[in-house]
Amino acid sequence: MQDEDEQEIDEQTSLNTLAAQCTNIVDAKYVIQKLLNLVVEKGVESAKAQYDKKELSARIQQLQKEYEQANQLILLTGDPDVHEVMEARKQERKSASPEDRFVPYSTFLKNELSSSKTNIAVPSGSDKARRRTATTDELLGTSLMLGAKEVAQNLRPIPETASTSDSAGDEMKKSSNSSNMGDEEDLSSQADAPLTSRGSSSRQRVAQITAFNSYVPSSARSERGTPENFRNRFLCRTHTAEGHQRHVNCVHATETHLMSGSRDRTAKYWDLEKCQIVLDLKSHLNHVNFVRILPEERHLAITGSLYVAKVWDLRSGECVKHMNSSGLVEEGSNERVARENKVPASEALMYTCAVDDSNKYMFTTCRNDVRVWNLDTFSSVLLLSGNHSDEVSCLAISQQHNNIIRLAAGSRDFKVGIYDFNPLTHAAQSRGVLSPPHKSLVTAALCYKDSLFTASRDKDVMHFSLRDFKRDHIENDAHNKPVAGMCLIRPLSDHPHQSVYLTTASREGSLKFWDITSSNRMRLADSIYNAHSKGINGVCANSQLVFTASDDETVGFWQIQ
């Protein structure tokens, strides 16, 4: 210690000497560098000394607690009453069965002492000794004692981390021979494996519709919200549809039935009157991107996955047609198919569909264009093109007075293109793109009378007029995360005015309700935060209910009030 003090004095003396002899900038830089090195060195030594001091203090406290516990044990073993209890218990052990012999010492000692009248001091729970960290040798020694079967039973699959990207620059990777399924995850990392190996729950969920309990324990309110989050003056959560093993991507409803599509490659057909599942439609190539129930007299439904739209007979549950994005139509098949992650060069991803009011024509996305289908003959009619430089991501339809079908197509090039389609002549006309565009890819579009509402990943909602194609209003940052879907509701409480409200669903799991009839501007009327514990991917409504598809693998039922 004395040598270190002398060395430190010598260093300070040498530095003082150098500082006194400093005559130019070079010498000054040298002295400053020496001082910095000395400060860093002393700081490291000081931190190390403080760390050693803390370790020694912790060790001293541990030894003190061990010493106190040893004294308590000596007092306990020296007490005659305790000695008699232990001897009696030892005699009972000798005659006991093997199952009764392996009783922890602390258990029977606590039971015997609690029944005795002797006042014995027992260490309190607050005086627990500090747990010593197991060494590597001890851990290895323990693992060697386990059988291979026990080790295998203890292994559990690593849960999948849901990766979502809300940035404006998150574009889809494109190739002439392959394409990604969506923006939420990379399909190249998926395989045709059991659901449990891809991150879903090992417990197969039973497909059922259950009454929703608005009571949430205090421990879960931070994630799901308080009971007040599940109702407002427009909606009240009533039921939940469960059964999908992965995120629910889309929903579509009529007055009596509901259809939901999921990332588990299935679409489920529900009876709303009986509150039960009717059909479980499988054999999809990949995620189910869209679902559509045709009028009940036709008993048909359409589901889209990857580059194929399947037409289902809802009476038998059989797939009757395959409508490919290229325009080819094939006979349907119910054979189980392996998961496909790549799209053939001649095909394109089908992101969504839209059906006109007559339910005769269907529009589907096809790269930068939109394909028109005749649902009476299940044949391709026309390809609408010319407005976009990137893939079309969403569609909306407005029926004009002259029987012209006006189609709005939102794209990944941030623009919304307008087409007019004549169902009598099968002719189409491009009306150009709306200006100004969004700041990111368009995620949702909805038409109401002569108005068009569009939403984007930039979290904005725009209101355009379909008469002059000008923007009437923009709602900046309508949600904290991108809007995933929109629908219209007519609350019963507004009767007889029957005001219409635009409902927007967000990836943050919230719902917002906008007054769109009182003026051209969108006025926020109410909202429901944390409507789901995870993000909402789609929303639809009939005259009485609103349905929300969520990443929490459920469909929420909301009664319109």
XYZ file of C-alpha atoms in Angstrom:
561
model
C 0.000 0.000 0.000
C 2.853 2.332 0.854
C 4.517 1.549 -2.479
C 1.316 2.476 -4.353
C 1.071 5.803 -2.494
C 4.683 6.583 -3.293
C 4.111 5.699 -6.961
C 1.081 7.999 -7.107
C 3.092 10.862 -5.554
C 5.839 10.312 -8.122
C 3.312 10.450 -10.999
C 1.787 13.674 -9.701
C 5.278 15.194 -9.286
C 6.236 14.230 -12.826
C 3.011 15.714 -14.214
C 3.552 18.942 -12.285
C 7.076 19.117 -13.659
C 5.848 18.557 -17.213
C 3.162 21.213 -16.813
C 5.732 23.717 -15.572
C 8.017 22.987 -18.529
C 5.190 23.216 -21.089
C 6.165 25.905 -23.634
C 4.209 25.081 -26.817
C 1.029 23.384 -28.102
C 2.709 20.025 -28.680
C 3.847 19.855 -25.063
C 0.395 20.922 -23.881
C -1.267 18.161 -25.908
C 1.121 15.629 -24.446
C 0.380 16.766 -20.889
C -3.386 16.697 -21.500
C -3.149 13.183 -22.938
C -1.224 12.014 -19.886
C -3.828 13.574 -17.599
C -6.691 11.878 -19.480
C -4.986 8.498 -19.275
C -4.420 8.984 -15.560
C -8.073 9.943 -14.986
C -9.346 6.899 -16.900
C -6.992 4.563 -15.052
C -7.964 5.918 -11.656
C -11.653 5.755 -12.571
C -11.369 2.089 -13.506
C -9.544 1.314 -10.276
C -12.208 3.154 -8.272
C -15.077 1.304 -9.979
C -13.357 -2.026 -9.405
C -12.826 -1.206 -5.745
C -16.505 -0.293 -5.322
C -17.568 -3.529 -7.012
C -15.313 -5.589 -4.741
C -16.702 -3.748 -1.736
C -20.297 -4.576 -2.714
C -19.412 -8.231 -3.249
C -17.756 -8.440 0.160
C -20.727 -6.740 1.820
C -23.134 -9.194 0.208
C -20.954 -12.105 1.283
C -20.836 -10.805 4.868
C -24.637 -10.490 4.955
C -25.023 -14.019 3.619
C -22.659 -15.402 6.260
C -24.539 -13.534 8.984
C -27.867 -15.028 7.879
C -26.356 -18.504 7.677
C -24.962 -18.025 11.177
C -28.380 -16.973 12.504
C -30.070 -19.959 10.874
C -27.467 -22.313 12.318
C -28.148 -20.920 15.794
C -31.881 -21.413 15.311
C -31.340 -25.027 14.244
C -29.168 -25.642 17.305
C -31.929 -24.269 19.531
C -34.530 -26.436 17.810
C -32.532 -29.676 18.015
C -31.633 -28.973 21.658
C -35.238 -28.588 22.777
C -36.493 -31.817 24.462
C -40.017 -31.519 23.030
C -38.696 -31.223 19.512
C -36.350 -34.148 20.132
C -39.282 -36.344 21.202
C -41.275 -35.346 18.141
C -38.388 -36.213 15.823
C -37.807 -39.589 17.499
C -41.500 -40.479 17.257
C -41.561 -39.494 13.626
C -38.478 -41.583 12.941
C -40.216 -44.657 14.361
C -43.247 -44.023 12.164
C -41.016 -43.756 9.097
C -39.628 -47.242 9.608
C -43.091 -48.802 9.343
C -44.457 -46.465 6.701
C -44.964 -47.366 3.045
C -42.396 -46.161 0.463
C -44.831 -43.502 -0.753
C -45.057 -42.035 2.740
C -41.338 -41.977 3.385
C -40.435 -39.163 1.029
C -41.914 -36.317 3.036
C -39.931 -33.064 3.160
C -38.410 -32.373 6.541
C -39.766 -28.838 6.616
C -43.318 -30.113 6.016
C -43.640 -32.576 8.892
C -41.597 -30.384 11.255
C -43.905 -27.452 10.612
C -47.004 -29.620 11.172
C -45.707 -31.128 14.423
C -44.529 -27.814 15.807
C -47.830 -26.135 15.021
C -49.661 -28.800 17.078
C -47.295 -28.577 20.069
C -47.688 -25.965 22.789
C -43.986 -25.209 23.085
C -43.129 -21.640 22.138
C -40.185 -22.049 19.785
C -38.627 -19.257 17.783
C -38.736 -20.032 14.061
C -37.034 -17.871 11.436
C -39.463 -15.589 9.607
C -39.906 -15.531 5.838
C -38.169 -12.152 5.624
C -34.921 -13.696 6.910
C -34.491 -16.023 3.952
C -30.920 -16.632 2.929
C -29.724 -15.235 -0.337
C -29.991 -17.878 -3.046
C -26.639 -19.020 -4.344
C -26.319 -19.230 -8.117
C -25.764 -22.780 -9.328
C -22.439 -23.480 -10.988
C -22.009 -25.039 -14.416
C -20.850 -28.337 -12.952
C -23.906 -28.550 -10.736
C -26.240 -27.879 -13.650
C -24.563 -30.511 -15.782
C -24.689 -32.978 -12.944
C -28.405 -32.418 -12.544
C -29.112 -32.831 -16.241
C -27.310 -36.158 -16.337
C -29.747 -37.526 -13.769
C -32.697 -36.840 -16.067
C -33.803 -39.502 -18.480
C -34.076 -38.800 -22.154
C -37.842 -39.112 -21.994
C -38.155 -36.560 -19.198
C -35.941 -34.101 -21.042
C -38.043 -34.451 -24.176
C -41.213 -33.796 -22.201
C -39.762 -30.625 -20.768
C -38.986 -29.198 -24.203
C -41.501 -26.682 -25.513
C -41.693 -24.964 -28.894
C -40.390 -21.424 -29.022
C -43.328 -19.033 -29.487
C -43.440 -17.166 -32.754
C -42.811 -13.429 -32.581
C -45.345 -11.551 -34.606
C -43.450 -9.072 -36.717
C -45.428 -6.158 -38.046
C -44.081 -3.258 -39.997
C -45.926 0.054 -40.135
C -43.276 2.125 -41.880
C -44.032 3.784 -45.168
C -41.024 2.260 -46.859
C -41.949 -1.358 -46.177
C -42.445 -2.560 -49.757
C -43.207 -6.035 -51.010
C -40.244 -7.952 -52.458
C -40.934 -8.815 -56.053
C -39.505 -11.391 -58.423
C -40.445 -12.834 -61.780
C -40.889 -16.269 -60.250
C -41.807 -15.558 -56.627
C -43.549 -13.053 -54.414
C -44.262 -12.651 -50.729
C -47.704 -13.359 -49.392
C -48.146 -10.173 -47.349
C -46.476 -7.445 -45.348
C -46.844 -9.105 -41.983
C -44.401 -12.011 -42.327
C -42.005 -13.608 -44.782
C -43.477 -16.735 -46.289
C -40.115 -18.097 -47.269
C -39.511 -18.964 -43.628
C -42.669 -21.048 -43.408
C -43.028 -24.717 -44.194
C -45.884 -27.134 -44.484
C -45.532 -28.184 -40.862
C -47.955 -28.639 -37.974
C -49.366 -25.443 -36.563
C -47.631 -26.005 -33.253
C -44.238 -25.753 -34.920
C -45.112 -22.379 -36.451
C -45.920 -20.612 -33.229
C -49.586 -21.358 -32.591
C -50.899 -22.850 -29.414
C -50.393 -26.564 -28.932
C -54.011 -26.735 -27.728
C -56.400 -27.093 -30.643
C -59.138 -24.517 -30.092
C -62.730 -25.652 -30.375
C -64.692 -23.695 -32.972
C -67.476 -22.035 -31.011
C -69.284 -18.751 -30.411
C -69.361 -17.829 -26.743
C -70.953 -14.985 -24.825
C -68.473 -12.233 -24.099
C -67.787 -11.502 -20.433
C -66.983 -7.818 -20.053
C -65.454 -8.356 -16.619
C -61.675 -8.249 -16.820
C -59.495 -9.090 -13.775
C -57.220 -6.312 -12.611
C -54.181 -8.368 -13.600
C -55.303 -8.415 -17.245
C -56.583 -4.858 -17.595
C -53.215 -3.547 -18.706
C -53.453 -5.768 -21.795
C -57.158 -5.942 -22.601
C -58.403 -2.724 -21.077
C -61.121 -2.020 -18.540
C -64.739 -3.207 -18.916
C -65.697 0.251 -20.187
C -63.478 -0.364 -23.236
C -65.955 -2.914 -24.600
C -68.918 -0.626 -25.134
C -69.832 2.924 -26.059
C -72.943 4.685 -27.275
C -72.785 2.870 -30.628
C -71.566 -0.668 -29.906
C -71.523 -3.232 -27.106
C -69.373 -6.390 -27.203
C -71.640 -9.436 -26.922
C -69.921 -12.572 -28.272
C -66.599 -13.989 -29.418
C -66.008 -16.559 -32.159
C -63.073 -18.851 -31.427
C -61.582 -21.720 -33.354
C -58.851 -20.352 -35.598
C -55.322 -21.394 -34.689
C -53.629 -18.270 -36.028
C -54.411 -14.614 -36.782
C -57.818 -13.923 -38.320
C -57.272 -11.884 -41.496
C -60.752 -11.125 -42.823
C -64.492 -11.373 -42.188
C -67.697 -10.980 -44.190
C -71.243 -11.214 -42.895
C -74.840 -11.413 -44.034
C -77.884 -11.089 -41.787
C -77.744 -14.775 -40.827
C -74.202 -16.001 -41.455
C -70.582 -15.017 -40.987
C -67.396 -16.160 -42.701
C -63.874 -15.672 -41.365
C -60.482 -16.340 -42.958
C -57.244 -16.930 -41.116
C -53.522 -17.488 -41.447
C -54.116 -21.104 -40.414
C -55.167 -21.701 -44.062
C -58.833 -22.218 -43.181
C -62.079 -20.314 -43.612
C -64.945 -20.908 -41.194
C -68.642 -20.487 -41.959
C -70.762 -19.568 -38.915
C -74.509 -19.589 -38.255
C -75.353 -16.365 -36.399
C -78.822 -17.517 -35.350
C -77.672 -20.791 -33.782
C -74.290 -19.372 -32.668
C -72.358 -22.336 -34.011
C -69.949 -23.257 -36.785
C -71.405 -24.791 -39.934
C -68.388 -25.473 -42.163
C -64.628 -25.538 -41.789
C -63.236 -24.889 -45.276
C -59.657 -26.088 -45.706
C -57.204 -26.989 -48.523
C -56.056 -23.385 -49.086
C -52.582 -22.794 -50.474
C -51.622 -20.276 -47.790
C -53.172 -17.495 -45.715
C -56.811 -16.765 -46.484
C -56.731 -13.127 -47.639
C -60.418 -12.480 -48.322
C -63.820 -14.127 -47.917
C -67.168 -13.312 -49.490
C -70.635 -14.819 -48.982
C -72.864 -14.604 -52.055
C -76.666 -14.236 -51.717
C -78.155 -17.087 -49.724
C -80.288 -18.349 -52.606
C -77.070 -19.240 -54.447
C -75.513 -21.074 -51.469
C -72.031 -20.047 -52.571
C -69.038 -18.395 -50.952
C -65.637 -17.276 -52.248
C -62.312 -17.434 -50.436
C -58.975 -16.140 -51.701
C -55.530 -17.484 -50.895
C -52.257 -16.726 -52.651
C -53.201 -16.606 -56.381
C -56.419 -18.705 -56.295
C -60.008 -17.769 -55.468
C -62.042 -20.808 -54.439
C -65.796 -21.058 -54.976
C -67.506 -23.187 -52.296
C -70.896 -24.875 -52.262
C -72.148 -24.078 -48.754
C -74.660 -26.945 -48.801
C -72.041 -29.663 -49.177
C -68.861 -27.860 -48.172
C -67.260 -28.810 -51.500
C -65.002 -26.565 -53.582
C -66.571 -26.336 -57.042
C -64.293 -23.866 -58.876
C -60.720 -22.550 -58.829
C -60.425 -19.039 -60.277
C -56.772 -18.188 -60.882
C -55.422 -14.647 -61.000
C -54.357 -15.191 -64.618
C -58.011 -15.661 -65.635
C -57.952 -19.451 -65.904
C -60.814 -21.366 -64.276
C -60.476 -24.979 -63.154
C -62.713 -27.511 -61.480
C -62.508 -27.367 -57.712
C -60.777 -29.893 -55.521
C -61.008 -30.662 -51.808
C -57.754 -32.587 -51.642
C -55.371 -31.448 -48.946
C -52.535 -29.496 -50.553
C -49.103 -28.594 -49.269
C -48.426 -25.026 -48.278
C -47.133 -22.917 -51.158
C -44.973 -19.865 -50.541
C -44.138 -18.874 -54.106
C -46.351 -17.584 -56.872
C -45.851 -18.931 -60.418
C -44.588 -16.455 -62.984
C -47.917 -16.468 -64.828
C -49.927 -15.726 -61.666
C -50.170 -12.881 -59.136
C -51.237 -12.452 -55.550
C -54.925 -11.863 -54.878
C -55.074 -9.421 -51.975
C -58.776 -8.669 -51.899
C -62.027 -8.772 -53.835
C -65.126 -6.622 -54.289
C -68.589 -7.639 -55.533
C -71.146 -5.282 -57.062
C -74.667 -4.801 -55.697
C -76.158 -7.272 -58.173
C -73.694 -9.952 -56.987
C -72.978 -10.754 -60.619
C -69.523 -9.224 -61.052
C -66.502 -9.700 -58.859
C -63.283 -7.661 -58.982
C -59.951 -9.075 -57.776
C -56.437 -7.644 -57.635
C -53.890 -8.824 -60.198
C -50.491 -7.132 -59.867
C -50.970 -3.466 -60.945
C -54.369 -4.220 -62.478
C -57.864 -5.368 -61.536
C -59.537 -8.445 -63.047
C -63.299 -8.518 -63.611
C -65.177 -11.838 -63.213
C -68.685 -12.888 -64.193
C -70.037 -14.880 -61.239
C -72.878 -16.374 -63.296
C -70.502 -18.120 -65.678
C -67.390 -18.034 -63.438
C -65.305 -16.603 -66.252
C -62.903 -13.694 -66.650
C -64.440 -10.727 -68.451
C -61.885 -7.928 -68.505
C -58.634 -6.637 -67.063
C -58.666 -3.020 -65.850
C -55.239 -1.415 -66.161
C -53.359 1.814 -66.723
C -53.566 3.654 -63.408
C -50.912 2.127 -61.165
C -47.189 1.467 -61.158
C -47.314 -0.990 -58.239
C -49.590 -3.734 -56.926
C -53.241 -2.970 -56.160
C -53.935 -3.541 -52.456
C -57.622 -2.667 -51.839
C -60.894 -2.187 -53.741
C -64.205 -0.370 -53.280
C -67.339 -0.211 -55.456
C -69.926 2.521 -56.010
C -73.059 1.790 -58.055
C -73.845 4.757 -60.304
C -77.330 5.830 -61.435
C -76.699 4.875 -65.075
C -75.858 1.261 -64.057
C -72.173 2.034 -64.384
C -70.021 0.342 -61.743
C -67.427 2.791 -60.456
C -64.420 1.047 -58.949
C -61.810 2.626 -56.667
C -58.500 0.756 -56.481
C -55.906 1.621 -53.832
C -52.332 0.699 -54.608
C -48.888 0.292 -53.112
C -47.776 3.282 -55.182
C -49.723 5.420 -52.624
C -52.401 6.323 -55.218
C -56.095 5.558 -55.700
C -57.217 4.870 -59.272
C -60.792 5.179 -60.553
C -62.398 2.944 -63.225
C -65.882 2.934 -64.756
C -67.154 -0.497 -65.856
C -70.248 -0.984 -68.006
C -71.829 -4.386 -67.216
C -73.940 -4.325 -70.399
C -71.119 -3.893 -72.897
C -68.256 -5.126 -70.688
C -66.389 -1.960 -71.591
C -64.304 0.007 -69.121
C -62.833 3.478 -68.875
C -60.021 4.722 -66.663
C -60.819 7.990 -64.870
C -57.243 8.522 -63.688
C -55.919 8.718 -60.137
C -57.075 10.883 -57.252
C -54.919 13.748 -56.096
C -53.254 14.298 -53.721
C -52.059 10.741 -52.996
C -51.346 9.208 -49.609
C -47.875 9.178 -48.076
C -47.778 5.369 -47.924
C -49.501 2.335 -49.430
C -53.303 2.400 -49.369
C -54.737 -0.185 -46.955
C -58.521 0.303 -47.170
C -61.179 1.981 -49.301
C -64.940 2.383 -48.899
C -67.646 4.065 -50.991
C -70.789 5.708 -49.625
C -73.110 7.375 -52.128
C -70.916 9.949 -53.940
C -68.128 9.818 -51.361
C -64.986 7.734 -51.210
C -62.991 7.164 -48.027
C -59.438 5.856 -48.228
C -56.988 4.858 -45.498
C -53.269 4.285 -45.641
C -50.302 3.139 -43.636
C -49.565 6.808 -43.071
C -52.449 6.579 -40.509
C -54.479 9.200 -42.410
C -58.050 8.875 -43.692
C -59.056 10.898 -46.771
C -62.514 11.868 -48.002
C -62.905 12.297 -51.790
C -65.898 13.271 -53.886
C -66.784 10.833 -56.673
C -68.413 13.670 -58.623
C -65.438 15.933 -59.249
C -62.751 13.549 -57.855
C -61.449 16.211 -55.479
C -60.450 15.725 -51.886
C -62.950 17.207 -49.428
C -61.182 16.392 -46.180
C -58.170 14.646 -44.657
C -58.074 13.320 -41.105
C -54.399 13.278 -40.154
C -53.310 10.565 -37.715
C -56.808 9.146 -37.407
C -55.294 6.302 -35.373
C -51.985 5.693 -33.664
C -51.321 2.819 -36.067
C -52.398 2.118 -39.669
C -56.089 1.651 -40.438
C -56.746 -1.951 -41.486
C -60.436 -1.802 -42.392
C -63.582 0.330 -42.617
C -67.337 -0.228 -42.584
C -70.575 1.762 -42.176
C -73.070 1.496 -39.312
C -76.463 3.040 -38.598
C -76.926 3.243 -34.806
C -80.455 2.507 -33.627
C -80.209 5.300 -31.065
C -80.175 7.900 -33.860
C -83.611 6.921 -35.163
C -85.461 8.498 -36.952
C -82.551 10.454 -38.446
C -80.636 7.268 -39.242
C -77.261 8.965 -39.346
C -74.483 6.923 -40.910
C -71.149 6.591 -39.162
C -67.874 5.473 -40.656
C -66.185 2.841 -38.476
C -62.413 2.524 -38.778
C -60.424 -0.357 -37.279
C -56.747 -0.023 -36.512
C -53.733 -2.265 -36.124
C -53.496 -1.018 -32.541
C -56.760 -2.820 -31.734
C -59.041 0.227 -31.531
C -62.298 1.271 -33.203
C -63.324 4.829 -34.035
C -66.661 6.179 -35.231
C -66.863 9.213 -37.522
C -69.870 11.355 -38.389
C -69.764 11.676 -42.192
C -73.301 12.909 -42.915
C -73.507 16.243 -41.096
C -70.780 17.838 -43.264
C -67.963 17.044 -45.662
C -65.584 16.893 -42.732
C -65.150 13.795 -40.593
C -66.158 14.442 -36.994
C -65.030 11.924 -34.375
C -68.190 10.800 -32.570
C -66.831 8.073 -30.287
C -64.126 5.435 -29.972
C -63.341 2.093 -28.334
C -59.727 1.572 -27.338
C -58.314 -1.919 -26.809
C -61.297 -3.513 -28.525
C -58.982 -6.504 -28.935
C -55.831 -7.435 -27.067
C -53.979 -7.362 -30.404
C -54.356 -5.617 -33.740
C -57.518 -5.681 -35.855
C -57.109 -6.882 -39.450
C -60.632 -6.487 -40.795
C -64.104 -5.232 -39.940
C -67.576 -5.674 -41.454
C -71.182 -5.131 -40.409
C -74.771 -6.123 -41.066
C -77.855 -4.258 -39.871
C -77.473 -5.387 -36.248
C -73.873 -6.428 -35.605
C -70.302 -5.368 -36.277
C -67.616 -8.050 -36.612
C -63.894 -7.531 -36.015
C -61.128 -9.941 -37.090
C -58.060 -9.782 -34.892
C -54.532 -11.050 -34.428
C -55.695 -12.545 -31.112
C -57.173 -15.395 -33.220
C -60.796 -14.433 -32.496
C -63.696 -12.599 -34.121
C -65.471 -10.049 -31.943
C -69.247 -9.562 -32.124
C -70.521 -6.043 -31.366
C -74.212 -5.222 -30.984
C -75.245 -1.964 -32.653
C -77.128 0.141 -30.124
